XYZ file of C-alpha atoms in Angstrom:
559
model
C -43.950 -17.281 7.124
C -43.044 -17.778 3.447
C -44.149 -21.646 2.678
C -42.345 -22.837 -0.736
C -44.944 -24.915 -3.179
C -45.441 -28.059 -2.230
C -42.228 -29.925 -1.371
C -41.334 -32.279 -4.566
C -41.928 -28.679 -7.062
C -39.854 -27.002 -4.035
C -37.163 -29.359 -4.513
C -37.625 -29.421 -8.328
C -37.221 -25.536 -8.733
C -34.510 -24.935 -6.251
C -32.763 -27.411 -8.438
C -33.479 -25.794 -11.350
C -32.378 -22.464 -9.377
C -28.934 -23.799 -8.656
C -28.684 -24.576 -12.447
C -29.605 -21.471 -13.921
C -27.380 -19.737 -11.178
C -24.357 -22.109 -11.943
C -25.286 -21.128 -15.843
C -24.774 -17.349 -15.379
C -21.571 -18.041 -13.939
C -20.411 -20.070 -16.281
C -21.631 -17.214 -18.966
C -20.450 -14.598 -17.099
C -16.862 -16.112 -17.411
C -17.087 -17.246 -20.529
C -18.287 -14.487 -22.639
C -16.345 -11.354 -22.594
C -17.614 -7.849 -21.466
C -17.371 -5.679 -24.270
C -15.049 -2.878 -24.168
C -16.916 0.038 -24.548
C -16.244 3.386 -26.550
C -17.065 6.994 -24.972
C -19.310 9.183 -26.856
C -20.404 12.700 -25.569
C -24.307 13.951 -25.678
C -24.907 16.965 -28.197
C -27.646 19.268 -27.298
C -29.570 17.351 -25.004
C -30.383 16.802 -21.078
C -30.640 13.615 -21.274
C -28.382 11.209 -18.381
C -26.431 8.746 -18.930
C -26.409 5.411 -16.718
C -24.204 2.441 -16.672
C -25.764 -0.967 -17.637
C -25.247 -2.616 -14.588
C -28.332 -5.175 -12.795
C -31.030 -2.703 -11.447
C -29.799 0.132 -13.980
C -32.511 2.658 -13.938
C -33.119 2.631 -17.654
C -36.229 5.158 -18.605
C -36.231 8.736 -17.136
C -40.135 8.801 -15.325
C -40.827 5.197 -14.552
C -40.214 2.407 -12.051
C -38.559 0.063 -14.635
C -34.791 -1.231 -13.549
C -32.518 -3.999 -15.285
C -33.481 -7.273 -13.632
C -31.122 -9.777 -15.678
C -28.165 -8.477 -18.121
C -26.177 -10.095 -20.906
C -22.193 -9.875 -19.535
C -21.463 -8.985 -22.711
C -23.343 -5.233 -21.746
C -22.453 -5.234 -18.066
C -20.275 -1.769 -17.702
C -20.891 0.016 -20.923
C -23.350 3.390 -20.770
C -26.667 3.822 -21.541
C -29.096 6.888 -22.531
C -31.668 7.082 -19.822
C -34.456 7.883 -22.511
C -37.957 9.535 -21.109
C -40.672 6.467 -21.002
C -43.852 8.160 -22.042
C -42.617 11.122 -24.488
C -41.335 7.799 -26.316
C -43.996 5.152 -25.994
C -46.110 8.199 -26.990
C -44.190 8.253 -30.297
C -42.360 11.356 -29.432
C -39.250 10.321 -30.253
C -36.166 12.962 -30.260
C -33.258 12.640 -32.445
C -30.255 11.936 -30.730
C -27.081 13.864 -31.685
C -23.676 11.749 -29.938
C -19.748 12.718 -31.028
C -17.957 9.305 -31.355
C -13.843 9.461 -31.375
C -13.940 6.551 -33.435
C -15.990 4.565 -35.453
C -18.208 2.783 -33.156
C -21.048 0.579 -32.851
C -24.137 1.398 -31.202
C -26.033 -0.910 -29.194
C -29.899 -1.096 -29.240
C -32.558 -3.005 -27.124
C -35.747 -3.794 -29.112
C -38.838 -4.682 -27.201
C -40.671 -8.359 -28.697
C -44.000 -6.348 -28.566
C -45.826 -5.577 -31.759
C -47.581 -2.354 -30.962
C -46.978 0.984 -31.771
C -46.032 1.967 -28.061
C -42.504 0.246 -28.940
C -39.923 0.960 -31.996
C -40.625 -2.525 -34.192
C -37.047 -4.110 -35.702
C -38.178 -4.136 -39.559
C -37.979 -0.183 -39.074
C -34.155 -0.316 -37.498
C -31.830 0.710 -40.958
C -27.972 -1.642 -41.479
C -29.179 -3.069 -38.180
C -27.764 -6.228 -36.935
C -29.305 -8.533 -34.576
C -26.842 -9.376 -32.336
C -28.027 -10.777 -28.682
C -31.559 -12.179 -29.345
C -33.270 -11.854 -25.282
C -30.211 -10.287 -24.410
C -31.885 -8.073 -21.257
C -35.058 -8.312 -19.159
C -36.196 -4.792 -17.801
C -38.593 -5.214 -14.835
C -42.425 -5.075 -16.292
C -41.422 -5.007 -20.024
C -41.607 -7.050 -23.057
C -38.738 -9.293 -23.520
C -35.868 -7.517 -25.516
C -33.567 -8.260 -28.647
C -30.040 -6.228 -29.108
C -29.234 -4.723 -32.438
C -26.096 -3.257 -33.759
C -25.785 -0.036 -35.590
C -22.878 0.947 -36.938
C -21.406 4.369 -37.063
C -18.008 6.355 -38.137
C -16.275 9.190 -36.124
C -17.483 12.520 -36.047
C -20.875 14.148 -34.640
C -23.841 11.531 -35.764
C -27.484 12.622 -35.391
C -29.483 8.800 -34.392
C -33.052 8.128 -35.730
C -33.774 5.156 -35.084
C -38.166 5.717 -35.726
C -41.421 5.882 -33.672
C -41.524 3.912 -30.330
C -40.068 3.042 -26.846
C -36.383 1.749 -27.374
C -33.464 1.255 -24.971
C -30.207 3.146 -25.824
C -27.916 -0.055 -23.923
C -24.107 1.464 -25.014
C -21.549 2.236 -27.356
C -18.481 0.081 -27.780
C -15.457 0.118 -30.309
C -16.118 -0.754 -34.316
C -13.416 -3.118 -33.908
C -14.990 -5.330 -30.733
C -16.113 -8.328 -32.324
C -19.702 -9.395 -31.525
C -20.737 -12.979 -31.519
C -24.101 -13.486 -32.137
C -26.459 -15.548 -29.316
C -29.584 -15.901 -27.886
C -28.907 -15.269 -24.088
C -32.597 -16.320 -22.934
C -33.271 -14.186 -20.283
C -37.071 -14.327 -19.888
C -39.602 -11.282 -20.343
C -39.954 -8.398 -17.936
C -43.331 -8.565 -17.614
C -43.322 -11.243 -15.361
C -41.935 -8.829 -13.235
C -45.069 -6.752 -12.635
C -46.040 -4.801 -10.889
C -42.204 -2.885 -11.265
C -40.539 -1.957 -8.342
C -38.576 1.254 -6.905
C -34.924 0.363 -6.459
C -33.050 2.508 -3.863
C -30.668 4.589 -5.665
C -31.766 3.518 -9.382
C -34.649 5.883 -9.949
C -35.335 9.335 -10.287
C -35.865 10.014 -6.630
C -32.894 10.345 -3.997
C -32.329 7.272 -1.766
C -33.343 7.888 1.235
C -30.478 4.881 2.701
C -26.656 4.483 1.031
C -25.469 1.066 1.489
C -21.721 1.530 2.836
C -20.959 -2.045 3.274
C -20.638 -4.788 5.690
C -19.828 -8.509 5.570
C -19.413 -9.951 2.231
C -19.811 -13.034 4.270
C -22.853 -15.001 6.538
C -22.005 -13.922 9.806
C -23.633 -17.469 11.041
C -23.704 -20.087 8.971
C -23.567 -23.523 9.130
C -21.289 -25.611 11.159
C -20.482 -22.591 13.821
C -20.441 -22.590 17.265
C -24.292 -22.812 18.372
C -25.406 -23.926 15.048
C -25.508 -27.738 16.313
C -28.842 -29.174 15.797
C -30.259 -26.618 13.207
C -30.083 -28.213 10.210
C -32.055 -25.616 8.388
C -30.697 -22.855 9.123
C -32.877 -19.613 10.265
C -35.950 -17.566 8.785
C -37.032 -14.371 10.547
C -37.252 -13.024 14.309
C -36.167 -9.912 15.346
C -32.751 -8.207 16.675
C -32.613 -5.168 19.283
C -29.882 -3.617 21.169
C -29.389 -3.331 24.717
C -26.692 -1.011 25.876
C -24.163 -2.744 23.700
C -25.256 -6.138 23.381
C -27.845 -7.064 20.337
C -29.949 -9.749 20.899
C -31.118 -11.776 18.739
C -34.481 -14.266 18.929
C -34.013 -15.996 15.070
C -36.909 -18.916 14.256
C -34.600 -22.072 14.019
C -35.239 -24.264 11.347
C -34.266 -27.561 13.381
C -35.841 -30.136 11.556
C -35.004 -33.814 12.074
C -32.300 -35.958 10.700
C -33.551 -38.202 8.385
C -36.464 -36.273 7.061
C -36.781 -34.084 4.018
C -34.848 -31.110 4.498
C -38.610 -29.055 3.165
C -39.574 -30.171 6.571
C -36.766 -28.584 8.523
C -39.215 -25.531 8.577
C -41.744 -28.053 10.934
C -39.864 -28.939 14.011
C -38.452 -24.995 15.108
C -36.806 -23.794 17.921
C -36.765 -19.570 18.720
C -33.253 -18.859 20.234
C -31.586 -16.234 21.616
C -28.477 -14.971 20.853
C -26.015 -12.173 21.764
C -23.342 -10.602 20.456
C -21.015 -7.470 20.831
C -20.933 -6.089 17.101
C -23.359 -7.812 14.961
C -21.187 -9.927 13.700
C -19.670 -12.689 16.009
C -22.679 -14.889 17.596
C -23.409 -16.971 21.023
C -26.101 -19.023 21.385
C -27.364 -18.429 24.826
C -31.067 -20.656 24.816
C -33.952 -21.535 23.577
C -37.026 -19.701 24.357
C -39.361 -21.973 22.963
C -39.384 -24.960 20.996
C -41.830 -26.639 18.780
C -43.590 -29.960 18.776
C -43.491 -30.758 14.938
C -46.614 -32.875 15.307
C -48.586 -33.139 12.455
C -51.660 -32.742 12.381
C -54.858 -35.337 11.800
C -57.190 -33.413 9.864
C -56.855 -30.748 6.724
C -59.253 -27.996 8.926
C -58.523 -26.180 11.439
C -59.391 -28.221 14.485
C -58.905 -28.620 18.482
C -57.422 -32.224 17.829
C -54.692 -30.944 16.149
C -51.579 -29.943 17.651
C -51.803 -26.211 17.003
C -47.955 -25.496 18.088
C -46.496 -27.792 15.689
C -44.326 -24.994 14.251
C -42.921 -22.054 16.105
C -41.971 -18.301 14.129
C -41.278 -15.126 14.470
C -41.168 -13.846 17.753
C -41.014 -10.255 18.392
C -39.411 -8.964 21.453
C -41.204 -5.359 22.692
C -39.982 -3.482 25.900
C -43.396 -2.461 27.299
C -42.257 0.519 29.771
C -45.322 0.807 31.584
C -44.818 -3.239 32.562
C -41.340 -2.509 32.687
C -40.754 -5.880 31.413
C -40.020 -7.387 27.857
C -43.279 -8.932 26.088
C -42.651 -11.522 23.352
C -45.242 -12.090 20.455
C -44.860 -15.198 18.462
C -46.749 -17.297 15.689
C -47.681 -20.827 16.073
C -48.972 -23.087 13.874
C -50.918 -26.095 13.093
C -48.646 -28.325 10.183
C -50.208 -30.128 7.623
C -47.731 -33.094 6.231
C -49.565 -33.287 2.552
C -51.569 -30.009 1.815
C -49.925 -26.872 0.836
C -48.804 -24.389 2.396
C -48.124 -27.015 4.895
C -47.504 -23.945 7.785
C -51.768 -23.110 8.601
C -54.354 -21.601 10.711
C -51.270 -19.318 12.408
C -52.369 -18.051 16.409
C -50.471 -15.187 18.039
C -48.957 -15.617 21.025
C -47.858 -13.719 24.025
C -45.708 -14.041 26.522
C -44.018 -11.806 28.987
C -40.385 -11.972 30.658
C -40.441 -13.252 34.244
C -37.535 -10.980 35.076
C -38.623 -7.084 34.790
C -36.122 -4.701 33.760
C -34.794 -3.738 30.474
C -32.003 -5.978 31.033
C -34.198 -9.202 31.384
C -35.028 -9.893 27.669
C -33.206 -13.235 28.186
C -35.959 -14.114 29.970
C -37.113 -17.123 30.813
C -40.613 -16.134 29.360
C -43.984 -17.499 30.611
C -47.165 -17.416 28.057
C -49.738 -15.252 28.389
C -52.211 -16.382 25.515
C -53.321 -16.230 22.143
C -53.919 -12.267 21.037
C -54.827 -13.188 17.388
C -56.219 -16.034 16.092
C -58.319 -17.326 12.925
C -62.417 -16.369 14.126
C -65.156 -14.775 12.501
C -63.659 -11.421 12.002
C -60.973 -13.036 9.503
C -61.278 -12.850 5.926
C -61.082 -14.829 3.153
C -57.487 -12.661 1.914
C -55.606 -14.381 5.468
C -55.987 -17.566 3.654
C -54.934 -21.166 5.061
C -51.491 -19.815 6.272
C -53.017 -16.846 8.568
C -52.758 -15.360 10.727
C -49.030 -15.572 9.729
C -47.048 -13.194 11.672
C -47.560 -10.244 13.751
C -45.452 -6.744 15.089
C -46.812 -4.448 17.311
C -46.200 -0.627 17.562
C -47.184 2.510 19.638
C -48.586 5.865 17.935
C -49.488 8.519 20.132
C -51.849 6.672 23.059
C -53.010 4.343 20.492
C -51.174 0.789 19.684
C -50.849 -0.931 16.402
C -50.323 -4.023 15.054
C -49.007 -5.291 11.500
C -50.543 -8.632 11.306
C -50.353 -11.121 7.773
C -52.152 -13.699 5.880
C -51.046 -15.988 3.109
C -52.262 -18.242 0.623
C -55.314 -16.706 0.561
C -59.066 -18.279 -0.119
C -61.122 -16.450 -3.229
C -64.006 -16.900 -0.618
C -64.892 -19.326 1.935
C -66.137 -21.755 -0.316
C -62.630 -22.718 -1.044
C -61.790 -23.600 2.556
C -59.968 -25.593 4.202
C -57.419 -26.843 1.077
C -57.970 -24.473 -2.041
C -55.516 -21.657 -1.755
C -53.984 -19.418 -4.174
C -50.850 -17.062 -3.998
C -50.736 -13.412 -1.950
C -48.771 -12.789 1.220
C -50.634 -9.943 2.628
C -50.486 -7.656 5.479
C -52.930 -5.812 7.594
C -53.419 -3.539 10.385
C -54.923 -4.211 14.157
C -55.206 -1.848 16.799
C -55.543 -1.952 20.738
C -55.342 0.411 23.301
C -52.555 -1.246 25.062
C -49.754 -4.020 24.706
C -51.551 -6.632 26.566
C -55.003 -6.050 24.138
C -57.687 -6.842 23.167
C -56.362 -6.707 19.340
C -59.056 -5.833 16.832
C -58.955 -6.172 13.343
C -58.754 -2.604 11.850
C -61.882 -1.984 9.086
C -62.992 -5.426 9.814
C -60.247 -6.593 8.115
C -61.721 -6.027 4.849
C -58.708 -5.786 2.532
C -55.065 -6.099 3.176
C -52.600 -3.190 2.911
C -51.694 -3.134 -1.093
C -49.835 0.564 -1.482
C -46.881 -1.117 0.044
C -47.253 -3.979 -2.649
C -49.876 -5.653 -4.209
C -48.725 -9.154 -3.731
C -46.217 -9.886 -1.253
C -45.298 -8.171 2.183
C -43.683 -10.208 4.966
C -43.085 -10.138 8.208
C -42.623 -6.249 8.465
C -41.055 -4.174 11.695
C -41.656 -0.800 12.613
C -39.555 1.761 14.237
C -39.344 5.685 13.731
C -37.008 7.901 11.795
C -35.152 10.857 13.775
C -37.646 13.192 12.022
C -41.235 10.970 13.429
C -41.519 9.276 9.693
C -42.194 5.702 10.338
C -40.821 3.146 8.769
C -41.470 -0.656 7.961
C -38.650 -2.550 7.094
C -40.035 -6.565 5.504
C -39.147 -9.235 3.344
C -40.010 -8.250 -0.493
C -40.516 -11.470 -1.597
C -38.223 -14.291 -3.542
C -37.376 -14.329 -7.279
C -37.239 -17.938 -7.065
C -39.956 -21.002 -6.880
C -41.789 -19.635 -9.974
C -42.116 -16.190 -7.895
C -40.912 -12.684 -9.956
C -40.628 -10.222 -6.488
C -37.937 -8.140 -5.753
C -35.788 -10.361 -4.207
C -34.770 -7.728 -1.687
C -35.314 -6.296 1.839
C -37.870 -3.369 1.147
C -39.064 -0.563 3.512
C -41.828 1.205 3.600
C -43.470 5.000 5.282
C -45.821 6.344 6.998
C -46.275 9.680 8.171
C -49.085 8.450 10.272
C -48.248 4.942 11.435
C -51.887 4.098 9.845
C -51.151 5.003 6.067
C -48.332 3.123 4.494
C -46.669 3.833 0.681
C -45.110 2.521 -2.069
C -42.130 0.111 -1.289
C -38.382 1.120 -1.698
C -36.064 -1.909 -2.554
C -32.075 -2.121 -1.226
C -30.051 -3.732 -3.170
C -27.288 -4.514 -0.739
C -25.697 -6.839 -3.440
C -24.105 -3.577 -5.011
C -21.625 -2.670 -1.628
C -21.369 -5.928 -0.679
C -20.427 -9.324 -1.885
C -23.469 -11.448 -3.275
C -23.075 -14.429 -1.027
C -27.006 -15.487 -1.296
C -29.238 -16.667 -3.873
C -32.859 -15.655 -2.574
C -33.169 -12.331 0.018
C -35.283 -13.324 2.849
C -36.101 -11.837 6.239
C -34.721 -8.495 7.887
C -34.480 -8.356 11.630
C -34.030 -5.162 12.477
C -32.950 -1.711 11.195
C -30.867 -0.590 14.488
C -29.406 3.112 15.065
C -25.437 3.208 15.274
C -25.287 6.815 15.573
C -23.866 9.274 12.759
C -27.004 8.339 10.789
C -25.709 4.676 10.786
C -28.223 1.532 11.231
C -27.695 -1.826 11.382
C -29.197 -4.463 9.552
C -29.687 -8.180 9.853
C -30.771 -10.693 7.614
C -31.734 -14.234 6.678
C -30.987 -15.628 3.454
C -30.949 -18.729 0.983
C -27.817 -20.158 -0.596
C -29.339 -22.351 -2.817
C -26.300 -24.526 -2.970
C -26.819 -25.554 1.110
C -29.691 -26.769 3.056
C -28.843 -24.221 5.377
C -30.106 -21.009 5.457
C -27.820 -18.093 6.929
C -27.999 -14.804 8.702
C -25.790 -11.609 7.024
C -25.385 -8.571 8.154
C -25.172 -4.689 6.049
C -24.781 -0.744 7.387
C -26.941 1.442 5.673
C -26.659 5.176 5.941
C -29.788 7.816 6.104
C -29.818 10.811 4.374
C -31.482 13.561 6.862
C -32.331 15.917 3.528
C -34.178 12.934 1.548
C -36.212 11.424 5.094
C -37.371 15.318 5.848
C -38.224 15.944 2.115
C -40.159 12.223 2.475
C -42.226 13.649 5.261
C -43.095 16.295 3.732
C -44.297 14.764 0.635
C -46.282 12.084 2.556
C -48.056 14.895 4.880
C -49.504 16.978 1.955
């Protein structure tokens, strides 16, 4: 799993997180949204948007609005086309105003001729100095242009601009420097489900704008932490759900409640209302003795993700979970991860309860890993059928440059990779010799990732995109990804739930599952950090598929 910096910068940033969240509030409130004026296109195709967070600003590129002045939030853009203007190819635009109005501009800090410089802007006033950060761009500066009613033809020079909104002559603007920090630290940019120029393929149509288990619930006793990963299926109409329990110990630092875990079980009717029923296995949270990875150590000092399968041929449920060895001083202090796996001792689709007995390790750090699986690997693992053939997504993090850096000099990457295997039980081989990790889904983090298929065949991968927290800049949402195949994934899709349901989290963690509901429905449930509690809960959002998009999708992916 996911293992923060080491734990006095953890507790340092988090802090700093809470901060700079309480801050936006406290802006958000204080500053008022300006009221905007409506203005009407003349002569030109070009769409309008409304600057909102993840606004899809530039007509043929990935870049989306990843922090916003409140001052903007609401008014509407001009989605202007990227490379026509970075190319210097600018268009003069022609608006009608109803009134006199002033025109709002975003000016990249970049001194290059790709981008339109300020000194050129004419009666311009600078009015929000890093006012808007726009995923893998230059930091920006707002100007204000004024101009009276009537039809107005806008030429504002040479150079990649963004048009932000209109709003009334009469709105007064006070001058500030919001500091939101530069877009390029947001790079590579990311597609955002419903702000590009491609068709979602899901709709977010709601679901709790609440955690659906949080702390202090029934069940909850004893888990200090909170929860991190695991999967949920459905049986007839029960879900289960086997979360990794971040028990920790009273007393010790709460960084640590990620050591000592316990995999439950839990069921419940409609997603929504929990019971604990057990635990399936629990952790020692032993630490271990030396910084390698070595026999004396206590290699099951931390238990995580465990993956319920049905196998029909067994006719029994098969578990696969991650154990690892726990260093108390070197980070990531999760290392040398071992895949486990255990069957169900009652057979039937209707024992996944269990009790479960182990059957061994099916993945483990040898001489066929690579340097890219890093201390923390292997990290997690899902297995998946294709044809007669069976596949496995398994993950490394904190990777070594080269083995010269082991055991203890790890940098940043949470990678995945494919195994294959000819059945459930194994033997599970390292696909390509586990060369290079998987980086069309993204180049830097994918975590913990679970397949199913699409009514059409298209598979899909639904992971954890990575924090934007603890000096990370990643999505900070659950992504998905396709595969016509099974073998070939692409490019990541982002959903941000936040926009159809209430933002009760601070950092997007884990999905469990993406579960059919019928009418195109699914289910999905997720882990999450409120940065303001030491424990972490589960939500829950519906997402609906759009048949059109996922057969259009397929096609595109099989040419």
């Amino acid at each position: 799993m996911f293992s923060k910096n080491i734990k006095y910068n953890f507790k340092l940033k988090a802090t700093f997180l809470v901060l700079f969240s309480i801050c936006v509030q406290f802006s958000a409130t204080a500053q008022n949204t300006w009221k905007p004026a409506s203005f009407e296109i003349v002569k030109s195709d070009y769409k309008t948007f409304k600057t909102t967070q993840y606004a899809h600003v530039f007509s043929g590129s990935k870049h989306n609005i990843i922090r916003l002045a409140p001052e903007l939030q609401g008014l509407t853009g001009i989605e202007l086309p990227l490379e026509k203007y970075k190319n210097g190819n600018n268009a003069s635009l022609q608006l009608k105003f109803k009134e006199a109005v002033t025109v709002l501009i975003g000016v990249f800090q970049e001194k290059n001729g790709e981008y339109l410089q300020a000194e050129k802007l004419q009666n311009a006033k600078l009015i929000l100095e890093n006012g808007v950060t726009i995923t893998g761009l230059p930091p920006i500066n707002i100007y204000a242009v004024s101009y009276s009613k009537g039809t107005q033809t806008l030429n504002f020079g040479k150079g990649l601009f963004a048009f932000l909104g209109v709003v009334k002559a009469s709105e007064k603007l006070e001058p500030r420097n919001a500091q939101f920090p530069d877009g390029k630290l947001w790079n590579p940019t990311f597609i955002v489900e419903g702000f590009s120029d491609e068709k979602p393929l899901f709709e977010i149509i709601g679901g709790e704008n609440k955690a659906i288990i949080d702390e202090g619930m029934s069940g909850t006793e004893g888990i200090q932490g909170g929860f991190e990963g695991g999967r949920v299926v459905k049986v007839g109409d029960t879900y289960h759900m086997f979360p990794t329990e971040r028990a920790g110990e009273k007393g010790v630092d709460y960084y640590y409640d990620r050591v000592k875990t316990k995999i439950g079980h839990w069921t419940s009717k409609d997603a929504i209302h929990w019971k604990r029923e057990s635990t399936i296995y629990q952790a020692s949270g032993v630490y271990a003795v030396t910084e390698d990875d070595n026999p004396m150590n206590d290699r099951r000092a931390a238990i995580w993700s465990y993956m319920p399968v049905f196998n029909e041929k067994a006719n029994k449920w098969y578990g696969y979970y991650l154990a690892y060895t726990v260093s108390k001083e070197i980070e990531p202090n999760h290392s040398f991860g071992r895949i486990w796996r255990c069957e169900s001792t009652v057979e039937g689709i209707n024992g996944i309860g269990g009790p479960y007995k182990d059957m061994g390790i099916i993945m483990e750090p040898g001489l066929d890993s690579q340097p890219w699986e890093g201390r923390q690997g292997v990290a997690s693992f899902f297995p998946y059928q294709v044809g007669d053939k069976f596949f496995g997504f398994y993950s490394g993090a904190y990777p070594f440059n080269s083995w010269a850096d082991y055991p203890k000099k790890s940098g940043k990457g949470w990678f995945v990779a494919l195994a294959e295997s000819k059945s459930l039980e194994g033997p599970w081989l390292r696909m390509n010799k586990g060369l290079e990790p998987i980086k069309s889904i993204h180049p830097l983090f994918v975590e913990n990732p679970i397949v199913s298929q699409l009514p059409n065949g298209l598979y899909i991968a639904i992971f954890d995109g990575g924090p934007d927290g603890w000096g990370h800049h990643l999505p900070n949402m659950i992504g998905y990804s396709l595969s016509a195949d099974g073998v070939n994934w692409h490019e990541a899709h982002y959903l941000p739930i936040e926009t159809k349901v209430d933002k009760w989290w601070d950092i997007m963690r884990t999905p469990l599952c993406l579960i059919p509901e019928g009418n195109d429905v699914y289910t999905i449930v997720y882990n999450a950090i409120d940065l303001k509690k030491r424990f972490h809960p589960t939500g829950m959002v519906k997402v609906k598929l759009n048949k059109n998009v996922m057969d259009l999708r397929l096609k595109e992916l099989k040419k």
